[in-house]
Amino acid sequence: MDKFIKVLGALLILCSCGGCAGTLDDDALYTEDGCYLGSVEDIAPETTRVVASACDLEVGDIYVADLGDEGVGSIDLSCVAKCSKYSLALVSYDFVNVGDIIQLQVTAAGGSQNGTSLQDVALNMSEQNVSAESSPHSLDQWLRKNERIMAAQIRSKSKTTMTDGLVSLDRPSPEVGQVETLQVLKGNNNLAGCEAVEAEVLAVGDYVACYLDRSIPAEYIDQVEMNRLCGIYDSIAEYEHSLFGKPSDVDNDGLLHVLMTYAVNRQNDPTTVERLAGFFYSGDLYPIEKESCSNEREMLYMIAPDPDGLQGPVEPVNTILGKSPALFAHEYQHAINFNQRVIVNNLTRHDAWLNEGMSQLIEDLSGYNYGNYDEYQYFLISSPNGRLYGHWTMFHASYGASYLLLRYLYEQADDKTGFLRAIMDGSDPGIDNLMSAIAARSDITSTYDMMLRWTAAMIMSDKKASKDPRYSYASPVQNPSTGYWGGICISCSLEMPDGNVLLLEGIREEWLYGEMNSEILATTAKYYNVDAVPEQIEIQVPSKHRIMALLVRYK
């Protein structure tokens, strides 16, 4: 035993001088040559340091390279152990030149491939995505733009006439069994008016009246199931009221009306990934003389079960029933948002990325975190194509980016409810609003700080390299009532309420080797895996853009 300890001690001394020639499996403690590194999770530090030199990096630490006014910089790695491993992120924190494509040049000088095949695994937008015009989310885009127009019309009036032009009715509360003809917007690509749907009231709660398209077969969703859903919607509504306030009530019935209808299914193309699942239409708050598709009340529209795909893509019954609570939480936030910002506080509606991000976050916080994992996984594997800000697209990746950022900031805020309410009530519609809300409740005081720490948190959580809550996401927690997981898991597996196991594969990186030319959009990042450590990394970016080079040691 004494002899073994002496030999091991010698190997450790050798390794500390850079002599780590072996390979290391993720869970192994030793290289084949005896160099001790330890399981990453076992040695992840409680506190992450931002160090002044890459030579000082230990596992879980961060180094930020200075690119200077010319956008040129280098990272000296000649001093580090060759068995160490790093993630490099080139991060745009440019919230000014948001329409630009930024050219990047990264060169790894003096490295070797170390047996790893060169990979470029970033997804190509032209192959993986559809255009914004053909995406079902384009209806969302039109709705958010329409809200801005309506907000401008309301804000042009004096404070004493804030509700001028809105519906003003005294509608009796709907009763179970009541049948009405309701209008549903149609046409994602060219809004082609609306479609009349005959619907029946199946349940009425404290805050919500639930309608079902009468063309939906009873075996897909019946009175009992609708009562259950309506009860869930009521509980979600009450929770959102506690955070944000209430939606409007232009018809004075005290209810928001929810319609599950095939008119939503018919707007989806079975051949595409992007699907419209539901929406809130602020035009419903205006008289039909002004908005021809108005139902003159607060309404949400939701996709319906269609297991045979007769009305659009196949939508299994259990899938629709499972996602409906999350969908309600998402769209209900939009209804509250329009009322609280536009009607009550005489503000413009939030920018789309912030409005949608708030809706994604409330799905999580309400206990029904159904679709966010798919959204942000798409962002992580398609990076740098998931733009956060500016010319925000309605693709899954952009929804995922907004949710990941807001969830991170929510965890950092010392007053979480105050943080959410500040965003709702803030006078600015976008990034200045968000920064004001988080700066008052954390030590994040600039977009530079925000993008640095958020990017580091994604990398640390992916690699499990740090336990510092400033630079990592809190572990997801399963809601005991719903079975859904709240919070972020960058790389892991989670068992969902239906028994399916969700596999999250982490950040898609390119292997850094030789000279690599790439491009990113403003407010996105490009990730590289520095598996074979070069002597030096050289970086060049356009000088007018705000780019940081973030290096994280994870082994």
Coordinates of C-alpha atoms in Angstrom, one line a residue:
M1 CA 0.0 0.0 0.0
D2 CA 2.8 2.5 0.9
K3 CA 4.5 1.7 -2.4
F4 CA 1.3 2.4 -4.3
I5 CA 0.8 5.7 -2.5
K6 CA 4.4 6.8 -3.3
V7 CA 3.9 5.9 -7.0
L8 CA 0.5 7.7 -7.1
G9 CA 2.1 10.8 -5.5
A10 CA 4.8 10.8 -8.2
L11 CA 2.2 10.5 -10.9
L12 CA 0.2 13.4 -9.4
I13 CA 3.3 15.6 -9.4
L14 CA 3.9 14.7 -13.0
C15 CA 0.3 15.5 -13.9
S16 CA 0.4 18.9 -12.2
C17 CA 3.3 19.9 -14.5
G18 CA 1.1 19.2 -17.6
G19 CA 2.0 15.6 -18.2
C20 CA -1.5 14.2 -18.6
A21 CA -1.3 12.1 -21.7
G22 CA -4.1 9.7 -21.2
T23 CA -7.7 9.8 -22.0
L24 CA -10.5 10.3 -19.4
D25 CA -14.0 8.9 -19.4
D26 CA -16.7 11.2 -17.9
D27 CA -17.0 9.2 -14.7
A28 CA -13.4 8.0 -14.3
L29 CA -11.1 9.4 -11.6
Y30 CA -7.8 8.6 -13.4
T31 CA -6.4 8.6 -16.9
E32 CA -4.8 5.5 -18.1
D33 CA -1.5 7.0 -17.2
G34 CA -2.6 7.6 -13.6
C35 CA -3.4 11.4 -13.8
Y36 CA -6.1 12.2 -11.3
L37 CA -8.7 14.6 -12.3
G38 CA -11.8 13.3 -10.6
S39 CA -15.5 13.1 -11.6
V40 CA -16.6 16.5 -12.7
E41 CA -19.6 16.5 -10.5
D42 CA -17.6 15.4 -7.5
I43 CA -15.1 18.2 -7.8
A44 CA -17.4 20.9 -9.0
P45 CA -16.7 24.0 -6.8
E46 CA -19.2 25.7 -4.5
T47 CA -17.9 29.1 -5.8
T48 CA -17.0 30.0 -9.4
R49 CA -14.2 32.5 -9.9
V50 CA -13.8 34.9 -12.8
V51 CA -10.0 34.8 -13.2
A52 CA -7.6 37.3 -14.7
S53 CA -5.7 34.7 -16.8
A54 CA -6.5 31.4 -18.4
C55 CA -3.5 30.0 -16.6
D56 CA -5.4 30.4 -13.3
L57 CA -8.5 28.5 -14.4
E58 CA -9.6 25.6 -12.3
V59 CA -12.6 23.4 -12.9
G60 CA -15.7 25.6 -12.7
D61 CA -13.9 28.9 -13.3
I62 CA -14.4 31.5 -16.0
Y63 CA -12.0 33.6 -18.0
V64 CA -13.2 36.4 -20.2
A65 CA -10.8 37.5 -23.0
D66 CA -10.4 41.2 -23.8
L67 CA -11.1 41.7 -27.5
G68 CA -10.3 45.4 -27.3
D69 CA -11.6 48.2 -29.5
E70 CA -10.5 46.4 -32.6
G71 CA -12.3 43.2 -31.9
V72 CA -9.1 41.2 -31.8
G73 CA -7.8 39.1 -28.9
S74 CA -6.1 35.9 -27.9
I75 CA -6.1 33.3 -25.1
D76 CA -2.8 31.9 -24.0
L77 CA -3.2 28.2 -23.1
S78 CA 0.5 27.2 -23.2
C79 CA 0.5 27.3 -19.4
V80 CA -2.3 24.8 -18.8
A81 CA -2.4 21.0 -18.3
K82 CA -3.0 19.3 -21.6
C83 CA -5.5 17.0 -20.0
S84 CA -7.8 19.9 -19.1
K85 CA -10.9 20.6 -21.1
Y86 CA -12.8 23.8 -21.9
S87 CA -15.9 25.3 -23.4
L88 CA -15.5 28.5 -25.4
A89 CA -18.4 30.8 -26.1
L90 CA -18.4 33.8 -28.3
V91 CA -21.3 35.8 -27.0
S92 CA -23.0 38.8 -28.6
Y93 CA -24.3 41.3 -26.0
D94 CA -25.0 43.8 -28.7
F95 CA -28.6 45.0 -28.2
V96 CA -28.0 48.0 -30.5
N97 CA -27.0 46.5 -33.9
V98 CA -29.7 43.8 -33.6
G99 CA -30.2 43.3 -37.3
D100 CA -26.6 42.4 -38.1
I101 CA -24.9 39.2 -39.0
I102 CA -21.6 39.1 -37.2
Q103 CA -18.6 37.3 -38.8
L104 CA -16.3 35.4 -36.5
Q105 CA -12.8 34.0 -37.0
V106 CA -11.4 31.6 -34.4
T107 CA -8.0 29.9 -34.7
A108 CA -6.6 27.2 -32.5
A109 CA -2.8 27.5 -32.8
G110 CA -0.5 24.6 -31.9
G111 CA -3.1 22.1 -30.9
S112 CA -3.8 18.5 -32.0
Q113 CA -6.9 16.7 -32.7
N114 CA -6.2 14.1 -30.0
G115 CA -8.1 11.4 -31.8
T116 CA -11.4 13.4 -31.9
S117 CA -13.0 13.7 -35.3
L118 CA -13.7 17.2 -36.5
Q119 CA -17.4 18.0 -36.2
D120 CA -19.6 20.9 -37.2
V121 CA -22.8 19.9 -35.6
A122 CA -24.6 23.2 -35.6
L123 CA -27.9 23.0 -37.4
N124 CA -28.4 24.9 -40.7
M125 CA -31.3 27.3 -40.5
S126 CA -32.2 26.9 -44.1
E127 CA -32.5 23.1 -43.7
Q128 CA -34.0 22.8 -40.2
N129 CA -36.3 25.8 -40.1
V130 CA -39.1 27.2 -42.2
S131 CA -39.4 30.8 -43.1
A132 CA -41.2 33.2 -40.7
E133 CA -43.9 33.6 -43.4
S134 CA -44.7 29.9 -43.5
S135 CA -44.4 29.2 -39.8
P136 CA -47.6 28.7 -37.8
H137 CA -46.1 31.0 -35.3
S138 CA -46.6 33.8 -37.8
L139 CA -50.2 34.1 -36.5
D140 CA -48.6 34.8 -33.1
Q141 CA -46.4 37.4 -34.8
W142 CA -49.4 39.1 -36.4
L143 CA -51.3 39.0 -33.1
R144 CA -48.5 40.7 -31.2
K145 CA -48.1 43.3 -33.9
N146 CA -51.9 43.9 -33.9
E147 CA -51.7 44.4 -30.1
R148 CA -49.1 47.1 -30.7
I149 CA -51.4 48.9 -33.1
M150 CA -54.4 48.7 -30.7
A151 CA -52.2 49.8 -27.9
A152 CA -51.2 52.9 -29.9
Q153 CA -54.8 53.7 -30.6
I154 CA -55.7 53.4 -26.9
R155 CA -52.7 55.4 -25.8
S156 CA -53.6 58.2 -28.2
K157 CA -56.6 58.9 -26.0
S158 CA -56.5 60.8 -22.7
K159 CA -56.2 58.9 -19.4
T160 CA -59.8 59.5 -18.6
T161 CA -61.0 57.7 -21.7
M162 CA -58.7 54.7 -21.6
T163 CA -61.4 52.3 -22.5
D164 CA -62.9 54.3 -25.3
G165 CA -63.5 52.0 -28.3
L166 CA -63.6 48.8 -26.3
V167 CA -66.6 46.6 -25.9
S168 CA -68.9 47.6 -23.1
L169 CA -71.5 45.0 -22.4
D170 CA -73.4 43.4 -19.5
R171 CA -73.4 39.8 -20.8
P172 CA -75.1 37.2 -18.6
S173 CA -72.7 34.5 -17.5
P174 CA -72.9 31.5 -19.8
E175 CA -74.6 28.4 -18.6
V176 CA -73.6 24.7 -19.2
G177 CA -75.4 23.4 -22.3
Q178 CA -75.6 26.9 -23.9
V179 CA -74.7 26.8 -27.6
E180 CA -73.2 29.8 -29.5
T181 CA -71.7 30.6 -32.8
L182 CA -68.2 31.9 -32.3
Q183 CA -65.7 33.4 -34.7
V184 CA -62.1 32.1 -35.0
L185 CA -59.3 33.8 -36.9
K186 CA -58.0 31.7 -39.8
G187 CA -54.9 31.7 -42.0
N188 CA -51.4 31.8 -40.6
N189 CA -49.8 33.1 -43.7
N190 CA -52.5 35.5 -45.0
L191 CA -55.0 36.2 -42.4
A192 CA -58.1 35.3 -44.4
G193 CA -60.8 36.6 -42.1
C194 CA -62.5 34.2 -39.6
E195 CA -64.4 30.9 -39.5
A196 CA -67.7 30.4 -37.7
V197 CA -67.7 27.6 -35.2
E198 CA -70.7 26.2 -33.3
A199 CA -69.7 25.6 -29.7
E200 CA -71.3 24.4 -26.5
V201 CA -70.5 25.5 -23.0
L202 CA -69.4 22.3 -21.1
A203 CA -68.1 23.9 -17.9
V204 CA -68.1 27.2 -16.0
G205 CA -65.7 28.0 -13.2
D206 CA -64.9 31.0 -11.1
Y207 CA -62.8 32.7 -13.7
V208 CA -63.2 30.6 -16.9
A209 CA -66.0 29.3 -19.1
C210 CA -65.0 26.3 -21.2
Y211 CA -66.5 25.8 -24.7
L212 CA -66.1 22.8 -27.0
D213 CA -66.4 22.8 -30.8
R214 CA -69.5 20.7 -31.4
S215 CA -67.8 18.9 -34.3
I216 CA -65.3 17.2 -31.9
P217 CA -66.5 13.6 -31.1
A218 CA -67.7 13.1 -27.6
E219 CA -65.3 10.1 -27.1
Y220 CA -62.3 12.5 -27.4
I221 CA -63.4 14.9 -24.6
D222 CA -66.6 14.7 -22.5
Q223 CA -68.3 16.6 -19.8
V224 CA -66.2 15.0 -17.0
E225 CA -62.9 15.7 -18.7
M226 CA -63.9 19.3 -19.5
N227 CA -64.9 19.9 -15.9
R228 CA -61.5 18.7 -14.8
L229 CA -59.7 20.9 -17.3
C230 CA -61.8 23.9 -16.4
G231 CA -60.9 23.4 -12.7
I232 CA -57.2 23.4 -13.6
Y233 CA -57.7 26.6 -15.7
D234 CA -59.4 28.2 -12.7
S235 CA -56.5 27.4 -10.4
I236 CA -53.9 28.7 -13.0
A237 CA -55.9 31.9 -13.5
E238 CA -56.0 32.5 -9.7
Y239 CA -52.2 32.0 -9.5
E240 CA -51.5 34.4 -12.4
H241 CA -53.7 37.0 -10.8
S242 CA -51.5 36.9 -7.7
L243 CA -48.5 37.6 -9.9
F244 CA -49.6 40.0 -12.6
G245 CA -53.2 41.2 -11.9
K246 CA -56.3 40.2 -13.9
P247 CA -57.3 40.3 -17.6
S248 CA -59.9 42.8 -18.7
D249 CA -63.7 42.1 -18.5
V250 CA -65.2 44.1 -21.3
D251 CA -68.5 42.1 -21.2
N252 CA -68.8 42.2 -17.4
D253 CA -69.4 38.5 -16.9
G254 CA -66.3 38.0 -14.8
L255 CA -65.1 35.2 -17.0
L256 CA -62.6 34.5 -19.7
H257 CA -64.0 32.2 -22.4
V258 CA -61.9 29.3 -23.7
L259 CA -62.8 27.5 -26.9
M260 CA -61.3 24.2 -27.9
T261 CA -61.8 23.9 -31.6
Y262 CA -60.7 22.2 -34.8
A263 CA -60.5 25.7 -36.4
V264 CA -57.0 25.8 -34.7
N265 CA -56.0 22.4 -35.9
R266 CA -56.9 23.3 -39.5
Q267 CA -54.2 26.0 -39.5
N268 CA -51.4 23.5 -39.1
D269 CA -49.5 21.7 -41.9
P270 CA -48.7 18.0 -41.1
T271 CA -45.4 18.3 -43.0
T272 CA -43.9 21.0 -40.7
V273 CA -42.5 20.9 -37.2
E274 CA -43.9 24.2 -36.1
R275 CA -47.5 24.0 -34.9
L276 CA -50.0 26.6 -33.7
A277 CA -51.5 25.3 -30.5
G278 CA -53.6 28.3 -29.4
F279 CA -53.8 32.1 -29.2
F280 CA -55.3 35.1 -27.5
Y281 CA -56.8 37.8 -29.9
S282 CA -57.0 41.3 -28.5
G283 CA -59.4 42.2 -31.3
D284 CA -62.1 40.3 -29.3
L285 CA -62.1 43.3 -26.9
Y286 CA -63.5 45.6 -29.6
P287 CA -67.0 45.8 -31.1
I288 CA -67.6 43.7 -34.2
E289 CA -68.1 47.0 -36.2
K290 CA -64.4 47.7 -35.6
E291 CA -63.0 44.1 -35.6
S292 CA -65.1 41.9 -37.9
C293 CA -63.8 38.7 -36.2
S294 CA -64.5 39.9 -32.7
N295 CA -66.5 37.8 -30.3
E296 CA -66.8 40.9 -28.0
R297 CA -65.4 39.2 -24.9
E298 CA -62.1 37.9 -23.5
M299 CA -61.3 34.6 -25.3
L300 CA -58.6 32.0 -25.8
Y301 CA -58.6 29.5 -28.6
M302 CA -57.0 26.1 -28.2
I303 CA -56.2 23.1 -30.3
A304 CA -58.4 20.0 -30.1
P305 CA -57.8 16.2 -30.0
D306 CA -57.6 14.6 -33.5
P307 CA -56.0 11.2 -33.3
D308 CA -56.8 10.3 -36.9
G309 CA -55.4 13.6 -38.3
L310 CA -58.6 14.4 -40.1
Q311 CA -58.4 18.2 -39.4
G312 CA -54.7 18.6 -39.7
P313 CA -51.7 16.9 -38.1
V314 CA -52.4 13.9 -35.9
E315 CA -53.1 15.1 -32.3
P316 CA -53.5 12.2 -29.9
V317 CA -56.1 12.7 -27.2
N318 CA -53.7 12.2 -24.3
T319 CA -51.2 14.6 -25.8
I320 CA -53.8 17.4 -26.1
L321 CA -55.2 16.9 -22.7
G322 CA -51.7 16.9 -21.3
K323 CA -50.6 20.1 -22.9
S324 CA -53.8 22.0 -22.5
P325 CA -53.0 23.4 -18.9
A326 CA -49.6 24.7 -20.1
L327 CA -51.3 26.2 -23.2
F328 CA -53.9 27.9 -21.0
A329 CA -51.2 29.3 -18.7
H330 CA -49.3 30.7 -21.7
E331 CA -52.2 32.4 -23.5
Y332 CA -53.7 33.7 -20.2
Q333 CA -50.6 35.6 -19.6
H334 CA -51.0 37.3 -23.0
A335 CA -54.6 38.3 -22.0
I336 CA -53.4 39.7 -18.6
N337 CA -50.4 41.4 -20.3
F338 CA -52.6 43.3 -22.8
N339 CA -55.0 44.5 -20.0
Q340 CA -52.4 45.4 -17.4
R341 CA -50.0 47.2 -19.8
V342 CA -52.2 48.7 -22.5
I343 CA -55.6 49.2 -20.9
V344 CA -54.8 49.8 -17.2
N345 CA -51.4 51.4 -17.3
N346 CA -51.5 53.1 -20.7
L347 CA -48.3 51.5 -21.8
T348 CA -47.3 49.7 -25.1
R349 CA -47.4 45.9 -25.0
H350 CA -44.1 44.1 -24.4
D351 CA -41.8 43.3 -27.3
A352 CA -42.6 39.8 -28.6
W353 CA -39.5 38.2 -27.2
L354 CA -40.3 39.4 -23.7
N355 CA -44.1 38.8 -23.9
E356 CA -43.6 35.2 -25.2
G357 CA -40.8 34.6 -22.7
M358 CA -43.1 35.6 -19.8
S359 CA -45.7 33.2 -21.1
Q360 CA -43.2 30.4 -21.4
L361 CA -42.0 31.1 -17.8
I362 CA -45.5 31.1 -16.4
E363 CA -46.1 27.6 -17.9
D364 CA -43.2 26.5 -15.7
L365 CA -44.2 28.4 -12.5
S366 CA -47.8 27.3 -12.7
G367 CA -46.7 23.7 -12.4
Y368 CA -47.4 22.6 -16.0
N369 CA -44.0 22.8 -17.6
Y370 CA -45.0 20.7 -20.7
G371 CA -43.4 22.2 -23.8
N372 CA -40.5 24.3 -22.6
Y373 CA -38.0 21.5 -22.7
D374 CA -38.6 21.0 -26.4
E375 CA -38.3 24.7 -27.0
Y376 CA -35.1 25.3 -25.3
Q377 CA -33.5 22.0 -26.4
Y378 CA -34.1 23.3 -29.9
F379 CA -32.4 26.5 -29.0
L380 CA -29.4 24.7 -27.5
I381 CA -28.8 22.4 -30.5
S382 CA -29.4 25.1 -33.1
S383 CA -27.2 27.8 -31.5
P384 CA -26.3 30.3 -32.8
N385 CA -29.5 30.5 -34.7
G386 CA -31.8 31.2 -31.8
R387 CA -31.9 34.9 -31.7
L388 CA -32.9 36.4 -28.3
Y389 CA -33.7 40.0 -29.2
G390 CA -34.3 42.4 -32.0
H391 CA -35.6 40.8 -35.1
W392 CA -37.0 38.0 -33.0
T393 CA -38.4 35.0 -35.0
M394 CA -41.3 32.9 -34.0
F395 CA -39.4 29.7 -34.1
H396 CA -39.0 27.1 -31.3
A397 CA -35.4 28.2 -30.7
S398 CA -36.3 31.9 -30.0
Y399 CA -39.1 30.8 -27.6
G400 CA -36.5 28.6 -25.9
A401 CA -34.0 31.4 -25.6
S402 CA -36.4 33.8 -24.0
Y403 CA -37.6 31.2 -21.5
L404 CA -34.0 30.2 -20.6
L405 CA -33.0 33.8 -19.9
L406 CA -36.1 34.7 -17.9
R407 CA -35.9 31.5 -15.8
Y408 CA -32.3 32.2 -15.1
L409 CA -33.0 35.8 -14.0
Y410 CA -36.0 34.7 -12.0
E411 CA -33.7 32.4 -10.0
Q412 CA -31.2 35.2 -9.5
A413 CA -33.8 37.7 -8.2
D414 CA -34.0 38.0 -4.4
D415 CA -37.7 39.0 -4.7
K416 CA -39.0 36.8 -7.4
T417 CA -42.7 38.0 -7.3
G418 CA -41.5 41.6 -7.3
F419 CA -39.2 40.8 -10.3
L420 CA -42.2 39.5 -12.4
R421 CA -44.5 42.3 -11.4
A422 CA -41.8 44.9 -12.2
I423 CA -41.5 43.4 -15.7
M424 CA -45.3 43.6 -16.2
D425 CA -45.5 47.2 -15.0
G426 CA -42.2 48.6 -16.4
S427 CA -42.6 51.5 -18.8
D428 CA -40.2 50.2 -21.4
P429 CA -41.4 47.3 -23.6
G430 CA -38.1 45.5 -23.8
I431 CA -34.5 45.1 -22.7
D432 CA -34.4 48.3 -20.5
N433 CA -37.5 47.0 -18.7
L434 CA -35.9 43.6 -18.0
M435 CA -32.6 45.2 -16.9
S436 CA -34.3 47.6 -14.5
A437 CA -36.3 44.7 -13.0
I438 CA -33.3 42.5 -12.3
A439 CA -30.8 45.2 -11.4
A440 CA -33.1 46.2 -8.5
R441 CA -33.2 42.6 -7.2
S442 CA -29.7 41.2 -7.9
D443 CA -26.1 42.1 -8.5
I444 CA -26.7 41.9 -12.3
T445 CA -26.5 45.5 -13.4
S446 CA -25.7 45.5 -17.2
T447 CA -26.5 43.5 -20.3
Y448 CA -22.8 42.5 -20.3
D449 CA -23.2 41.0 -16.8
M450 CA -26.4 39.4 -17.8
M451 CA -25.1 37.7 -21.0
L452 CA -21.9 36.6 -19.3
R453 CA -23.5 35.0 -16.3
W454 CA -26.4 33.5 -18.3
T455 CA -24.1 31.9 -20.9
A456 CA -21.9 30.6 -18.1
A457 CA -24.9 29.2 -16.3
M458 CA -25.9 27.2 -19.4
I459 CA -22.3 25.8 -19.8
M460 CA -21.8 25.0 -16.1
S461 CA -25.2 23.3 -15.9
D462 CA -24.5 21.3 -19.1
K463 CA -21.0 20.2 -17.9
K464 CA -22.0 20.0 -14.2
A465 CA -18.8 22.0 -13.6
S466 CA -20.0 24.4 -10.8
K467 CA -22.4 24.4 -7.9
D468 CA -22.3 28.2 -7.6
P469 CA -26.0 29.4 -8.0
R470 CA -24.8 32.6 -9.6
Y471 CA -23.4 30.6 -12.5
S472 CA -25.7 27.7 -12.8
Y473 CA -29.4 26.8 -12.9
A474 CA -31.0 25.3 -9.8
S475 CA -31.8 21.6 -10.3
P476 CA -35.3 20.9 -11.6
V477 CA -37.9 20.0 -9.0
Q478 CA -40.9 17.7 -9.7
N479 CA -44.3 19.2 -8.9
P480 CA -46.0 16.7 -6.5
S481 CA -49.4 17.6 -7.7
T482 CA -48.9 17.7 -11.5
G483 CA -45.9 15.5 -12.0
Y484 CA -44.2 18.0 -14.3
W485 CA -40.7 19.3 -13.6
G486 CA -40.2 23.0 -12.8
G487 CA -36.9 24.6 -13.7
I488 CA -34.0 23.9 -16.1
C489 CA -32.1 20.8 -16.9
I490 CA -29.6 21.4 -19.7
S491 CA -28.3 17.8 -19.9
C492 CA -30.1 15.0 -18.2
S493 CA -33.1 12.7 -18.4
L494 CA -36.5 13.4 -16.8
E495 CA -39.5 11.1 -16.4
M496 CA -42.7 12.9 -17.4
P497 CA -46.2 12.3 -15.9
D498 CA -47.1 10.0 -18.8
G499 CA -44.2 7.7 -18.1
N500 CA -42.1 8.9 -21.1
V501 CA -38.5 9.8 -20.4
L502 CA -37.3 13.1 -21.8
L503 CA -33.7 13.1 -22.8
L504 CA -32.0 16.5 -22.9
E505 CA -28.7 16.5 -24.8
G506 CA -27.1 19.8 -23.8
I507 CA -25.4 22.5 -25.8
R508 CA -24.4 21.5 -29.3
E509 CA -20.7 22.6 -29.7
E510 CA -18.2 22.6 -32.6
W511 CA -14.9 21.1 -31.9
L512 CA -12.3 23.8 -32.0
Y513 CA -9.4 22.9 -34.4
G514 CA -7.3 25.0 -36.8
E515 CA -8.9 28.1 -38.3
M516 CA -12.7 28.2 -38.1
N517 CA -14.9 30.9 -39.7
S518 CA -18.5 31.3 -38.6
E519 CA -21.2 33.8 -38.1
I520 CA -23.7 34.6 -35.4
L521 CA -26.7 37.0 -35.1
A522 CA -26.7 39.8 -32.6
T523 CA -27.7 38.5 -29.1
T524 CA -26.7 34.9 -29.9
A525 CA -23.7 32.9 -29.0
K526 CA -21.4 30.4 -30.7
Y527 CA -20.1 27.4 -28.7
Y528 CA -16.8 25.5 -29.2
N529 CA -15.5 22.4 -27.4
V530 CA -11.8 22.8 -26.6
D531 CA -11.1 19.1 -26.1
A532 CA -7.6 19.2 -27.5
V533 CA -5.9 22.1 -25.8
P534 CA -4.0 24.4 -28.3
E535 CA -1.1 26.6 -27.3
Q536 CA -3.3 29.7 -28.1
I537 CA -6.7 30.7 -29.3
E538 CA -6.9 33.7 -31.5
I539 CA -10.2 35.5 -32.1
Q540 CA -11.2 38.2 -34.5
V541 CA -14.7 39.9 -34.7
P542 CA -16.0 43.1 -36.2
S543 CA -15.0 46.0 -34.0
K544 CA -18.4 47.7 -33.9
H545 CA -20.1 44.7 -32.3
R546 CA -20.1 43.9 -28.6
I547 CA -18.7 40.4 -28.4
M548 CA -17.2 38.6 -25.4
A549 CA -15.0 35.5 -25.5
L550 CA -16.0 33.3 -22.5
L551 CA -13.8 30.4 -21.6
V552 CA -15.0 27.9 -19.0
R553 CA -12.8 25.0 -17.6
Y554 CA -14.9 21.9 -17.1
K555 CA -12.2 19.2 -16.6

